[in-house]
JSON list of C-alpha atoms in Angstrom, two decimals:
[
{"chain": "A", "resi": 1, "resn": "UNK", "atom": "CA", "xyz": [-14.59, 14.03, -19.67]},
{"chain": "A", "resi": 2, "resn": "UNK", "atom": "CA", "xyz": [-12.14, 11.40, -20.37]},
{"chain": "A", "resi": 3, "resn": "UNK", "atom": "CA", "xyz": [-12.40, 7.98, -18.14]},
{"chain": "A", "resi": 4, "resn": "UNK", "atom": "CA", "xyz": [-9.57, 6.55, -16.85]},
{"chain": "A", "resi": 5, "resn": "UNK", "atom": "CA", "xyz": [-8.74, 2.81, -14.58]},
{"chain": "A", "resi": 6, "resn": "UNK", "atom": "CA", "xyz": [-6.47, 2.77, -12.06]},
{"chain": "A", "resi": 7, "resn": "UNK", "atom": "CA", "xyz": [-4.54, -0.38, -11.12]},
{"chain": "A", "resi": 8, "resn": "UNK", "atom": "CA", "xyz": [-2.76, -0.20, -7.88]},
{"chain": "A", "resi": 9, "resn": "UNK", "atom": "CA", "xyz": [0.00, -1.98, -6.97]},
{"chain": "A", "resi": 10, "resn": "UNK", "atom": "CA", "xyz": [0.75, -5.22, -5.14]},
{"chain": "A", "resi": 11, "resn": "UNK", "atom": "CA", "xyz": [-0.25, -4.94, -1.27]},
{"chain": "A", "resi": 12, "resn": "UNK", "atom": "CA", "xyz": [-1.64, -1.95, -2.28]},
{"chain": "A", "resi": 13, "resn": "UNK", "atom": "CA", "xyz": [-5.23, 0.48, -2.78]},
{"chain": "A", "resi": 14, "resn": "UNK", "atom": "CA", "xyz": [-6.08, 3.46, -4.35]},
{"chain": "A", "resi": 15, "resn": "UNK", "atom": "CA", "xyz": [-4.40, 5.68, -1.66]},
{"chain": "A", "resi": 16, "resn": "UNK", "atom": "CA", "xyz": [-1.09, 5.26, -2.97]},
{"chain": "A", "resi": 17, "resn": "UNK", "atom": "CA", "xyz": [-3.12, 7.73, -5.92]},
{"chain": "A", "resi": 18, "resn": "UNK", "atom": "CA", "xyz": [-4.02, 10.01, -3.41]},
{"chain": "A", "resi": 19, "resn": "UNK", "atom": "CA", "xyz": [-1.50, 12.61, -4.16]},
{"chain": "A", "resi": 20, "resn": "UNK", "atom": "CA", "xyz": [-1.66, 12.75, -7.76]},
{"chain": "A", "resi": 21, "resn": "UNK", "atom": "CA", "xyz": [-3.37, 15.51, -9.93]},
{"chain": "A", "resi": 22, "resn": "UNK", "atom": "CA", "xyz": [-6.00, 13.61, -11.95]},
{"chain": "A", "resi": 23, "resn": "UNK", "atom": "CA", "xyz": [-8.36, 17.06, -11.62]},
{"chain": "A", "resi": 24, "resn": "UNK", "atom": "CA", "xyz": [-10.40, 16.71, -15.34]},
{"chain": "A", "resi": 25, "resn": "UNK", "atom": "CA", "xyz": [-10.91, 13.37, -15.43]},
{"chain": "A", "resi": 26, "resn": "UNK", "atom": "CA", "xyz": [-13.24, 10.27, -13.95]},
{"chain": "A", "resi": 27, "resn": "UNK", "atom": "CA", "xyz": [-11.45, 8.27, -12.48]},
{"chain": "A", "resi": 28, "resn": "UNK", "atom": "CA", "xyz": [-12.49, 4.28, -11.48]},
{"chain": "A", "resi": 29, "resn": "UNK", "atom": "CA", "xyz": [-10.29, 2.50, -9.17]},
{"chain": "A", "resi": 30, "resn": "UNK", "atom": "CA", "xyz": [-9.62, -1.08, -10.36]},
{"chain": "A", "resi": 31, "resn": "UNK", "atom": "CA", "xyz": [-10.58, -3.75, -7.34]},
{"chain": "A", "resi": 32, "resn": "UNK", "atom": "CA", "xyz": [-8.47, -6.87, -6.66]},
{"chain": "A", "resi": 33, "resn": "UNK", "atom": "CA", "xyz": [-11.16, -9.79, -7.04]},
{"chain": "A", "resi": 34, "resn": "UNK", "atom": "CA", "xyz": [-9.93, -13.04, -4.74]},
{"chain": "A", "resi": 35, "resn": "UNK", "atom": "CA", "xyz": [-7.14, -15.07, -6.78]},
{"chain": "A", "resi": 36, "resn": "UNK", "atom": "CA", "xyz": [-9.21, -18.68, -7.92]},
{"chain": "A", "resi": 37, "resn": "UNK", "atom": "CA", "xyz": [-6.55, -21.45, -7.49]},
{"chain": "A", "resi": 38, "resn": "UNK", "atom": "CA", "xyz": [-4.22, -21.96, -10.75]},
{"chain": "A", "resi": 39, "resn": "UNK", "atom": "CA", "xyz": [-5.53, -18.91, -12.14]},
{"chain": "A", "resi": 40, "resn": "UNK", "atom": "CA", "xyz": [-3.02, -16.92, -14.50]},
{"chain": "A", "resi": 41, "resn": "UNK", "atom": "CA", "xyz": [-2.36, -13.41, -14.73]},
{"chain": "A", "resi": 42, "resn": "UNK", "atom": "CA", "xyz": [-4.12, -13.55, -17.90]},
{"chain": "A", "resi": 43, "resn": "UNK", "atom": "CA", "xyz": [-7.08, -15.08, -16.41]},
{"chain": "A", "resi": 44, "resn": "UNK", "atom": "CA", "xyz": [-7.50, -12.89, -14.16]},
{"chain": "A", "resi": 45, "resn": "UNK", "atom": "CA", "xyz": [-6.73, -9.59, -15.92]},
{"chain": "A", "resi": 46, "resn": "UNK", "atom": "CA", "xyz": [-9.90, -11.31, -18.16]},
{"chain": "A", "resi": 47, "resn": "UNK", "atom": "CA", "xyz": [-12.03, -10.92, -14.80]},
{"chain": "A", "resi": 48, "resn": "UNK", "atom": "CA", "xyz": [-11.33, -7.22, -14.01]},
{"chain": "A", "resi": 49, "resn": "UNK", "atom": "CA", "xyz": [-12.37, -6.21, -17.14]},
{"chain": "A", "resi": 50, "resn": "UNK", "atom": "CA", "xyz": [-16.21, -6.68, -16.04]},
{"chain": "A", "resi": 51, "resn": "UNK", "atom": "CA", "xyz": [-15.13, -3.75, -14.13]},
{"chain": "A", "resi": 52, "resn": "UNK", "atom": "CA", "xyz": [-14.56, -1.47, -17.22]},
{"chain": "A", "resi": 53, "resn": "UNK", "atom": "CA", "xyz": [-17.31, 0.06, -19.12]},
{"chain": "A", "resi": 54, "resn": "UNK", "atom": "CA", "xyz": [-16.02, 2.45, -21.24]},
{"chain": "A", "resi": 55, "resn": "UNK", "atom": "CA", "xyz": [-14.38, 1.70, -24.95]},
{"chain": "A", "resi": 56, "resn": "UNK", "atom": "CA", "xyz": [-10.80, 2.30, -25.67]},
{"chain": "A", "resi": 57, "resn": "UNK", "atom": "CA", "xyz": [-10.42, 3.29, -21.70]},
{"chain": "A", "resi": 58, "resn": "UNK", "atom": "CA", "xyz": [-6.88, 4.99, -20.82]},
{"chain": "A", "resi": 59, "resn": "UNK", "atom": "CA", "xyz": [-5.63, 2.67, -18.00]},
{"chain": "A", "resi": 60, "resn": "UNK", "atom": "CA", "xyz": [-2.98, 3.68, -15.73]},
{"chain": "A", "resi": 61, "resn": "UNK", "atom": "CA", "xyz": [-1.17, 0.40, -13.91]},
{"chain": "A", "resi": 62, "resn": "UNK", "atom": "CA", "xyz": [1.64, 1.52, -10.85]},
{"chain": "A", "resi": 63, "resn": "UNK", "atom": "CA", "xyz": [3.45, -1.75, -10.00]},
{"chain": "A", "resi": 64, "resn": "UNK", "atom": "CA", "xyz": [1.78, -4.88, -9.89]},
{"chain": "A", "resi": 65, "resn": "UNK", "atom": "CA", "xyz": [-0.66, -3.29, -10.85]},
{"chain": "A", "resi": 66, "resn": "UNK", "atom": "CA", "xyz": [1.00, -1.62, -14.42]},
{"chain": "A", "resi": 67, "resn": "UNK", "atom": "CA", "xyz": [1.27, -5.87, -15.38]},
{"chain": "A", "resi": 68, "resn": "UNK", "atom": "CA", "xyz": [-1.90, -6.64, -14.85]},
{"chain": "A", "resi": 69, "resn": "UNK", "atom": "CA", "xyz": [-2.99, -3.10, -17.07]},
{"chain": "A", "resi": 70, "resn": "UNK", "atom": "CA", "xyz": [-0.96, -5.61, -19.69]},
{"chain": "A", "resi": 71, "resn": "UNK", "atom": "CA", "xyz": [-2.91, -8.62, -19.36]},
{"chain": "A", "resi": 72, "resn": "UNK", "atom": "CA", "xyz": [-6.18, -6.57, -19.19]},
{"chain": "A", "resi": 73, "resn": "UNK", "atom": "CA", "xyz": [-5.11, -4.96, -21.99]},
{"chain": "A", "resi": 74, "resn": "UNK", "atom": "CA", "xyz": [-4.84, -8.50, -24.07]},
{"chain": "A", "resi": 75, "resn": "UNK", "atom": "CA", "xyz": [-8.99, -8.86, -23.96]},
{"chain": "A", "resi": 76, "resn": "UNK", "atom": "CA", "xyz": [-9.81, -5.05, -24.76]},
{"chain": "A", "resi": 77, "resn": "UNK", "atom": "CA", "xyz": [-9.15, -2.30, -27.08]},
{"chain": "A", "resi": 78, "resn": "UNK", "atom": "CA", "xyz": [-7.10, 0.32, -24.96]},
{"chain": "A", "resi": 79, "resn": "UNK", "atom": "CA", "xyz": [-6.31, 3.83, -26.27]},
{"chain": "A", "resi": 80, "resn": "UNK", "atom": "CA", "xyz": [-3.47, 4.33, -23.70]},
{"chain": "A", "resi": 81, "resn": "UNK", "atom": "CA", "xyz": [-1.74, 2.08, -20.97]},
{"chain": "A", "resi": 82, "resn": "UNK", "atom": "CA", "xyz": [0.20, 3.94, -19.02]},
{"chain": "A", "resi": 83, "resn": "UNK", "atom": "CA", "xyz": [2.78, 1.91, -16.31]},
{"chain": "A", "resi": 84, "resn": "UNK", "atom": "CA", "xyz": [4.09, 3.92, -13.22]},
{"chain": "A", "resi": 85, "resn": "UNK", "atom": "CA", "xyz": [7.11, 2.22, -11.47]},
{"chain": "A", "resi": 86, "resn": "UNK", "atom": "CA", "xyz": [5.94, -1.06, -13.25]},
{"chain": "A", "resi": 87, "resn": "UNK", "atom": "CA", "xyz": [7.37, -3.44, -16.38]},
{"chain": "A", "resi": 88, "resn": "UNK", "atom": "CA", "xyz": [6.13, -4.24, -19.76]},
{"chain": "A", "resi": 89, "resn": "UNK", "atom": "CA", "xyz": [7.17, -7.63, -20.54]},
{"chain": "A", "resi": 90, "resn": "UNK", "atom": "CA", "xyz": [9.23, -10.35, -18.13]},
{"chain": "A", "resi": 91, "resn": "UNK", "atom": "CA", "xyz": [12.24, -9.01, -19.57]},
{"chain": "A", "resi": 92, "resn": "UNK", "atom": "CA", "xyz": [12.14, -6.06, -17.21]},
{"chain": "A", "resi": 93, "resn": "UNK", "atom": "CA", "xyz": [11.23, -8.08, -14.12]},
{"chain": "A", "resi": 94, "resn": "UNK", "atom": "CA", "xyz": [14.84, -8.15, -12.41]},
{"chain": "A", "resi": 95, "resn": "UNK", "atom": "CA", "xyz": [16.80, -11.30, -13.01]},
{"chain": "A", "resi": 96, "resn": "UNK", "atom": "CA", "xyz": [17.41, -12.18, -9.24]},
{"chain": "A", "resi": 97, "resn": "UNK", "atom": "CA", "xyz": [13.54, -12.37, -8.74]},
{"chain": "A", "resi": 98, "resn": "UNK", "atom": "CA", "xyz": [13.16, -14.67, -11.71]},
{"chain": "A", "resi": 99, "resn": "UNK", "atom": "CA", "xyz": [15.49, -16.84, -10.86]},
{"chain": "A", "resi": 100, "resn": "UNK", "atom": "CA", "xyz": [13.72, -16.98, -7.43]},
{"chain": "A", "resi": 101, "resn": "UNK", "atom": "CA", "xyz": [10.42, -17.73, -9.09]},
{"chain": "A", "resi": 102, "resn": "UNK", "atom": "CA", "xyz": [12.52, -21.12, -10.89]},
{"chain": "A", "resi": 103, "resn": "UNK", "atom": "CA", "xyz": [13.15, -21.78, -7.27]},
{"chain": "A", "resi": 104, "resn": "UNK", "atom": "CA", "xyz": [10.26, -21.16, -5.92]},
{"chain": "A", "resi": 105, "resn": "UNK", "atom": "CA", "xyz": [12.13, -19.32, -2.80]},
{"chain": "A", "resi": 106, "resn": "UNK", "atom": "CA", "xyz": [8.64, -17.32, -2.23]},
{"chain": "A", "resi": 107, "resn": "UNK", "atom": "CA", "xyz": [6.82, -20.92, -1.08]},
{"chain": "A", "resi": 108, "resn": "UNK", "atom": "CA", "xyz": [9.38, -20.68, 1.95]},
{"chain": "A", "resi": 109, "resn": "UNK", "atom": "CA", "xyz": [8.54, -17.34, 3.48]},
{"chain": "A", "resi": 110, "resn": "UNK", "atom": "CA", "xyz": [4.96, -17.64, 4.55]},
{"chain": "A", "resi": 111, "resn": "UNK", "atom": "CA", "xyz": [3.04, -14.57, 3.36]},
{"chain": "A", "resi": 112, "resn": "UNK", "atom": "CA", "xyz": [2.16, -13.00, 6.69]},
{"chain": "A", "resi": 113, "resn": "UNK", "atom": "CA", "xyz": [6.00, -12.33, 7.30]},
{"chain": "A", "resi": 114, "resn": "UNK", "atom": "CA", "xyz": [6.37, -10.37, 3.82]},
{"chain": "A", "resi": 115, "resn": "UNK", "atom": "CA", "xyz": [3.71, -8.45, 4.90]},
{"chain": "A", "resi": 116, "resn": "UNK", "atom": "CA", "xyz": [5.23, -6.63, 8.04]},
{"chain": "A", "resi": 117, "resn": "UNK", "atom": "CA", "xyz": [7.34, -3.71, 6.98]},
{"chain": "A", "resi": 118, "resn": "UNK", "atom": "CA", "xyz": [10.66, -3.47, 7.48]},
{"chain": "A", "resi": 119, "resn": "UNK", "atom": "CA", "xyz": [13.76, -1.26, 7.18]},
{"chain": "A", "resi": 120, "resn": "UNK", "atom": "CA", "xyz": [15.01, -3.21, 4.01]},
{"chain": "A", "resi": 121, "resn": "UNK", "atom": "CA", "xyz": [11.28, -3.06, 2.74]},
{"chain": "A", "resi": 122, "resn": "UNK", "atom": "CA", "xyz": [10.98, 0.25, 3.28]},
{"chain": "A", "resi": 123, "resn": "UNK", "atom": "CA", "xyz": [14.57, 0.85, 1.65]},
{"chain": "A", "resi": 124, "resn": "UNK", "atom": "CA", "xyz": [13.24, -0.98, -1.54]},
{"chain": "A", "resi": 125, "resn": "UNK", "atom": "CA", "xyz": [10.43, 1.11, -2.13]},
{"chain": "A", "resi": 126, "resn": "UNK", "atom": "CA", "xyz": [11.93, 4.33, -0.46]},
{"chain": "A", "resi": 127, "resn": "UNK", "atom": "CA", "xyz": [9.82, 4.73, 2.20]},
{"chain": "A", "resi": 128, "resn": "UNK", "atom": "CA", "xyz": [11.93, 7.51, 3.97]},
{"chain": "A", "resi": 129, "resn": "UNK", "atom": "CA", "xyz": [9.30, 10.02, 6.09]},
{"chain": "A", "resi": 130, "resn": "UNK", "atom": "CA", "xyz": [7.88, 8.85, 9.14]},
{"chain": "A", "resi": 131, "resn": "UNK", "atom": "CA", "xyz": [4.13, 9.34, 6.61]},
{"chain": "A", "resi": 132, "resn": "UNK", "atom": "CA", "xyz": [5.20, 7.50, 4.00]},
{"chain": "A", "resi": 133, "resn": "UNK", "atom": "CA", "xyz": [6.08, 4.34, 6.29]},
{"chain": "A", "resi": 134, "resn": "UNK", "atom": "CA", "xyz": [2.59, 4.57, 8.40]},
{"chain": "A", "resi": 135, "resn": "UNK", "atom": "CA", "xyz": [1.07, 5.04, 4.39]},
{"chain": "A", "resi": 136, "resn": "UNK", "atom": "CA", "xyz": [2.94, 1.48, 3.53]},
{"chain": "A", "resi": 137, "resn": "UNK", "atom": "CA", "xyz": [2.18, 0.19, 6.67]},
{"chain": "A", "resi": 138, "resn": "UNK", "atom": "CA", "xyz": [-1.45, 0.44, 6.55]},
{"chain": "A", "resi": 139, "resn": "UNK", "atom": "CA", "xyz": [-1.71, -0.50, 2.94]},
{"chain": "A", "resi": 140, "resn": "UNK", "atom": "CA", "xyz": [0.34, -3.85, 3.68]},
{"chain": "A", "resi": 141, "resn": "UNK", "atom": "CA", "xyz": [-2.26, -4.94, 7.00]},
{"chain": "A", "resi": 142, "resn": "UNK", "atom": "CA", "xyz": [-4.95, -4.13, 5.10]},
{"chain": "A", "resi": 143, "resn": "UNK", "atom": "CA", "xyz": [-3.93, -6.43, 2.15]},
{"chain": "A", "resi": 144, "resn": "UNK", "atom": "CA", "xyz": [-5.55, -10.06, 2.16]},
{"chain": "A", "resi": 145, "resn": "UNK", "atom": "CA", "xyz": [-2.41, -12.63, 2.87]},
{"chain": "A", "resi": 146, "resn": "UNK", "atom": "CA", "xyz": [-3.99, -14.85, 0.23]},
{"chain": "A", "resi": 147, "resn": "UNK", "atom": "CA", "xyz": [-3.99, -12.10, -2.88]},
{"chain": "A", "resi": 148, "resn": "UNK", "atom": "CA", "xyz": [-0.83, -10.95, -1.72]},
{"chain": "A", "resi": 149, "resn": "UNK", "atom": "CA", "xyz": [0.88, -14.68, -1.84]},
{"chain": "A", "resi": 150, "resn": "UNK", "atom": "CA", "xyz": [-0.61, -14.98, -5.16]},
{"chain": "A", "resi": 151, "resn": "UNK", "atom": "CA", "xyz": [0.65, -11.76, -6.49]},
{"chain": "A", "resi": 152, "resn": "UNK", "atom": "CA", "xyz": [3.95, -12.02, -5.20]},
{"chain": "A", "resi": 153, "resn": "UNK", "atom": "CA", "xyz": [4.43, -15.50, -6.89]},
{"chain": "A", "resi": 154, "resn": "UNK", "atom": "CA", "xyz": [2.85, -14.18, -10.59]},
{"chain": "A", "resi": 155, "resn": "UNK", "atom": "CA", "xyz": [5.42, -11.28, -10.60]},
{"chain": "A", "resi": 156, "resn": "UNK", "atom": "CA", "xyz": [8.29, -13.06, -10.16]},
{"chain": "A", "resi": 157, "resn": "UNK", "atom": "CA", "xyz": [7.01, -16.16, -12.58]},
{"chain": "A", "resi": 158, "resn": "UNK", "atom": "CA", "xyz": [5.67, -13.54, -15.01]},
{"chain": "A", "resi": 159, "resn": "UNK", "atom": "CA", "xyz": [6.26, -14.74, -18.44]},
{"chain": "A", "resi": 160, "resn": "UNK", "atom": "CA", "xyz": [4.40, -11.67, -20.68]},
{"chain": "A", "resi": 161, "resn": "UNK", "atom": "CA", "xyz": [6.31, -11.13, -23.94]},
{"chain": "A", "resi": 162, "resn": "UNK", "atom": "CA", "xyz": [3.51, -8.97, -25.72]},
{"chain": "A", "resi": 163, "resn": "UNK", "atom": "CA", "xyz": [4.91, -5.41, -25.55]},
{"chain": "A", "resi": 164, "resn": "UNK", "atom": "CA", "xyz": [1.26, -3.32, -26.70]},
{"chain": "A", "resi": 165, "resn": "UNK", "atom": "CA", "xyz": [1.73, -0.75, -28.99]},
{"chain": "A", "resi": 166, "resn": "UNK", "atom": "CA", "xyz": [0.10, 2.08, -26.97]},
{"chain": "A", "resi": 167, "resn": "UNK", "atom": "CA", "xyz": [2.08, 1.87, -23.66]},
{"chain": "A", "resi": 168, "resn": "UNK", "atom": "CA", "xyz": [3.85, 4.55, -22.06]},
{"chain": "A", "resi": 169, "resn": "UNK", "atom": "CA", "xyz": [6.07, 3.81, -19.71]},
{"chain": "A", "resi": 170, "resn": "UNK", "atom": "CA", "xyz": [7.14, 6.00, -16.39]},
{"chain": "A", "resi": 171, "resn": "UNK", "atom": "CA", "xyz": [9.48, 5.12, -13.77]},
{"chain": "A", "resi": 172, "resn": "UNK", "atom": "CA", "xyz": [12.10, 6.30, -10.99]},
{"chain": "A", "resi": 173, "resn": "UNK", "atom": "CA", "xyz": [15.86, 6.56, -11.55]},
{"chain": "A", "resi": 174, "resn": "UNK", "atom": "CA", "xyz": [16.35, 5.26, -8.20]},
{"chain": "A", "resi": 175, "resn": "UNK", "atom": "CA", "xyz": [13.81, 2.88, -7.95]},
{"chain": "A", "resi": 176, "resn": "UNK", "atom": "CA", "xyz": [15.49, 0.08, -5.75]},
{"chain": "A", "resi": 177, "resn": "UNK", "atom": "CA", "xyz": [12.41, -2.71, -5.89]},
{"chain": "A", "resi": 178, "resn": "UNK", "atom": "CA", "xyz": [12.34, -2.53, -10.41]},
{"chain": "A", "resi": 179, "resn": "UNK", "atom": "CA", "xyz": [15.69, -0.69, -11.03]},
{"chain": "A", "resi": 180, "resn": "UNK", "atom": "CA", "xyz": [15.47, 1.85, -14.05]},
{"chain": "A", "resi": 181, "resn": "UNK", "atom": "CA", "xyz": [18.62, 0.03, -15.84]},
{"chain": "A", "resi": 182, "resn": "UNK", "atom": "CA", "xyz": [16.19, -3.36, -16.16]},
{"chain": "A", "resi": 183, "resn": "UNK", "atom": "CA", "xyz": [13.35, -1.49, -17.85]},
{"chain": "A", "resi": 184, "resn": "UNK", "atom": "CA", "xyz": [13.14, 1.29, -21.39]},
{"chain": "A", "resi": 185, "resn": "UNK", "atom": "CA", "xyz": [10.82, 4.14, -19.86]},
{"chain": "A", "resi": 186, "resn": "UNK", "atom": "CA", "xyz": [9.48, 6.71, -22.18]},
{"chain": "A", "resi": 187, "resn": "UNK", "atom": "CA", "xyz": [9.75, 9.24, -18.49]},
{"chain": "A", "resi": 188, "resn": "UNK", "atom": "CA", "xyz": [12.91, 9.09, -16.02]},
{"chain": "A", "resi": 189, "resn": "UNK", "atom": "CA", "xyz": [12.29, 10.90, -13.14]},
{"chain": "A", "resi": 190, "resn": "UNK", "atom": "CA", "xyz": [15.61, 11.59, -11.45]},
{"chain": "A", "resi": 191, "resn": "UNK", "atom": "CA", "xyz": [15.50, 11.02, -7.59]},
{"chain": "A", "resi": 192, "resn": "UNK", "atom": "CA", "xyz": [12.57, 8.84, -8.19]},
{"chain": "A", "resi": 193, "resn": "UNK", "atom": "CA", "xyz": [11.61, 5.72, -5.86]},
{"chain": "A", "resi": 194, "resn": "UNK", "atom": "CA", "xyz": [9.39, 2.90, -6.06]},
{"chain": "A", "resi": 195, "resn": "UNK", "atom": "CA", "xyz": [6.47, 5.67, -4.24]},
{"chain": "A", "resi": 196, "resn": "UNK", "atom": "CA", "xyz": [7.17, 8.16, -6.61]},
{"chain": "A", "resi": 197, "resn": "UNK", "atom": "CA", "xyz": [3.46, 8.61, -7.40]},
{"chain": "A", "resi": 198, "resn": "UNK", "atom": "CA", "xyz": [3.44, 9.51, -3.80]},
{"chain": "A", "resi": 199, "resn": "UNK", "atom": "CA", "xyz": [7.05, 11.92, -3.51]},
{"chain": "A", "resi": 200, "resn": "UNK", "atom": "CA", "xyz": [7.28, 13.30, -6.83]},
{"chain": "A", "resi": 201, "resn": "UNK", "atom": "CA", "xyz": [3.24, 13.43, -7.31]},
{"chain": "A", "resi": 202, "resn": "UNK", "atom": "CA", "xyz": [3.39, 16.43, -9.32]},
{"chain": "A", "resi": 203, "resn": "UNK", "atom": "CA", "xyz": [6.25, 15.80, -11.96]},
{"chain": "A", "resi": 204, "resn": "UNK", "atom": "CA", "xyz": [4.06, 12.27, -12.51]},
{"chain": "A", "resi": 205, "resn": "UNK", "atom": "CA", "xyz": [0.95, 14.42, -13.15]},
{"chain": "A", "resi": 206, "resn": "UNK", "atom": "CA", "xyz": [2.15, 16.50, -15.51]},
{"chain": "A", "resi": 207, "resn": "UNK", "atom": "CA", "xyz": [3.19, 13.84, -17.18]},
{"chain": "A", "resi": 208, "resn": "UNK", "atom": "CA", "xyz": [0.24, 12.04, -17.31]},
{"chain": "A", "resi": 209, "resn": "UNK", "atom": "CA", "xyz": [-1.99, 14.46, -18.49]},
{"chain": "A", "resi": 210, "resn": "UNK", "atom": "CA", "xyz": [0.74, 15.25, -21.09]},
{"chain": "A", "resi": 211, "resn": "UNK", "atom": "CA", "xyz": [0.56, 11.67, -22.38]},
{"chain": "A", "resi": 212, "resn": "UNK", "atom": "CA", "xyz": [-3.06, 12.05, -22.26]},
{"chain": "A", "resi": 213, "resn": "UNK", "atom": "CA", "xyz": [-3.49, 15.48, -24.45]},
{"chain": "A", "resi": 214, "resn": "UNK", "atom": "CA", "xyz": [-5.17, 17.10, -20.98]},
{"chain": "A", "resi": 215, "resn": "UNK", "atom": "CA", "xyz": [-2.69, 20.34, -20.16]}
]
């Protein structure tokens, strides 16, 4: 049975997996470890591989978490790395948020604040259904204010070039938080949002286990 690492995304746990069809495989969900000051994206995607056992692992990153699934991959051999709603390189972070990591605009909002839901939050991932906003907001109070400052400021100051050879890339056509015309996916989903592993969990599946040879 093959293994596969999830990597959730930013202000976010392995519930936002919850509805996809992973039936046929093990699955280990990736846990954040506590930011150390300075420490890279690099750095840390070197710490969470203690957490993988397994050679040539298939790791599956959604967000945040599909860059970090980059940086881990830097350290270890990886047979597939596949990004959901996510970016490859800094290229296909949007420009507006990198020129807000030159300016540094995330050091004024203090991270508590960017944690409370909102209606243009909610609009940016595509939280529409009254269960898909309680889903965000329990994810985003459970999230530690420190990780969650940290993370916030290494994707918008991520400066990854390495584009692995092995990546397969899935994302939304109306994804408002990574817009689809900023990244090259391999999968378009059309009507997909930012929570499309959560609205259009079963088109994802199938195309996971496609990428993966499981039918």
């Amino acid at each position: 049975m093959k293994q596969l690492y999830l990597f959730s995304g930013l202000g976010a746990d392995h519930r936002v997996f919850q509805f996809l069809d992973l039936s046929g495989f093990r699955v280990t969900y990736i846990n954040w470890l506590q930011p150390l000051a300075r420490e890279s994206m690099q750095q840390y995607g070197a710490r969470l591989t203690a957490q993988i056992d397994t050679e040539n692992p298939v790791l599956i990153g959604l967000s945040f978490g599909g860059m970090i699934a980059m940086e881990v991959a830097k350290h270890i051999a990886t047979e597939k790395i596949i990004l959901i709603s996510s970016a490859k390189t800094k290229k296909e972070i949007p420009p507006y948020f990198r020129l807000a990591g030159k300016l540094k605009l995330n050091k004024i909002a203090p991270s508590r604040a960017m944690k409370k839901p909102n209606a243009l939050a909610y609009l940016m991932m595509g939280a529409k259904t009254e269960s898909e906003k309680k889903l965000m907001q329990a994810i985003l109070t459970d999230t530690d204010p420190v990780f969650f400052k940290w993370a916030i400021e290494k994707v918008i100051t991520w400066n990854n070039d390495v584009l692995h050879q092995n990546v397969v890339h899935i994302h939304g056509k109306k994804d408002l938080l990574l817009p689809h015309r900023f990244v090259k996916a391999d999968f378009s989903i059309a009507g997909g949002t930012h929570l499309m592993a959560i609205k259009n969990a079963k088109e994802v599946s199938e195309i996971i286990r496609k990428i993966i040879g499981f039918q």
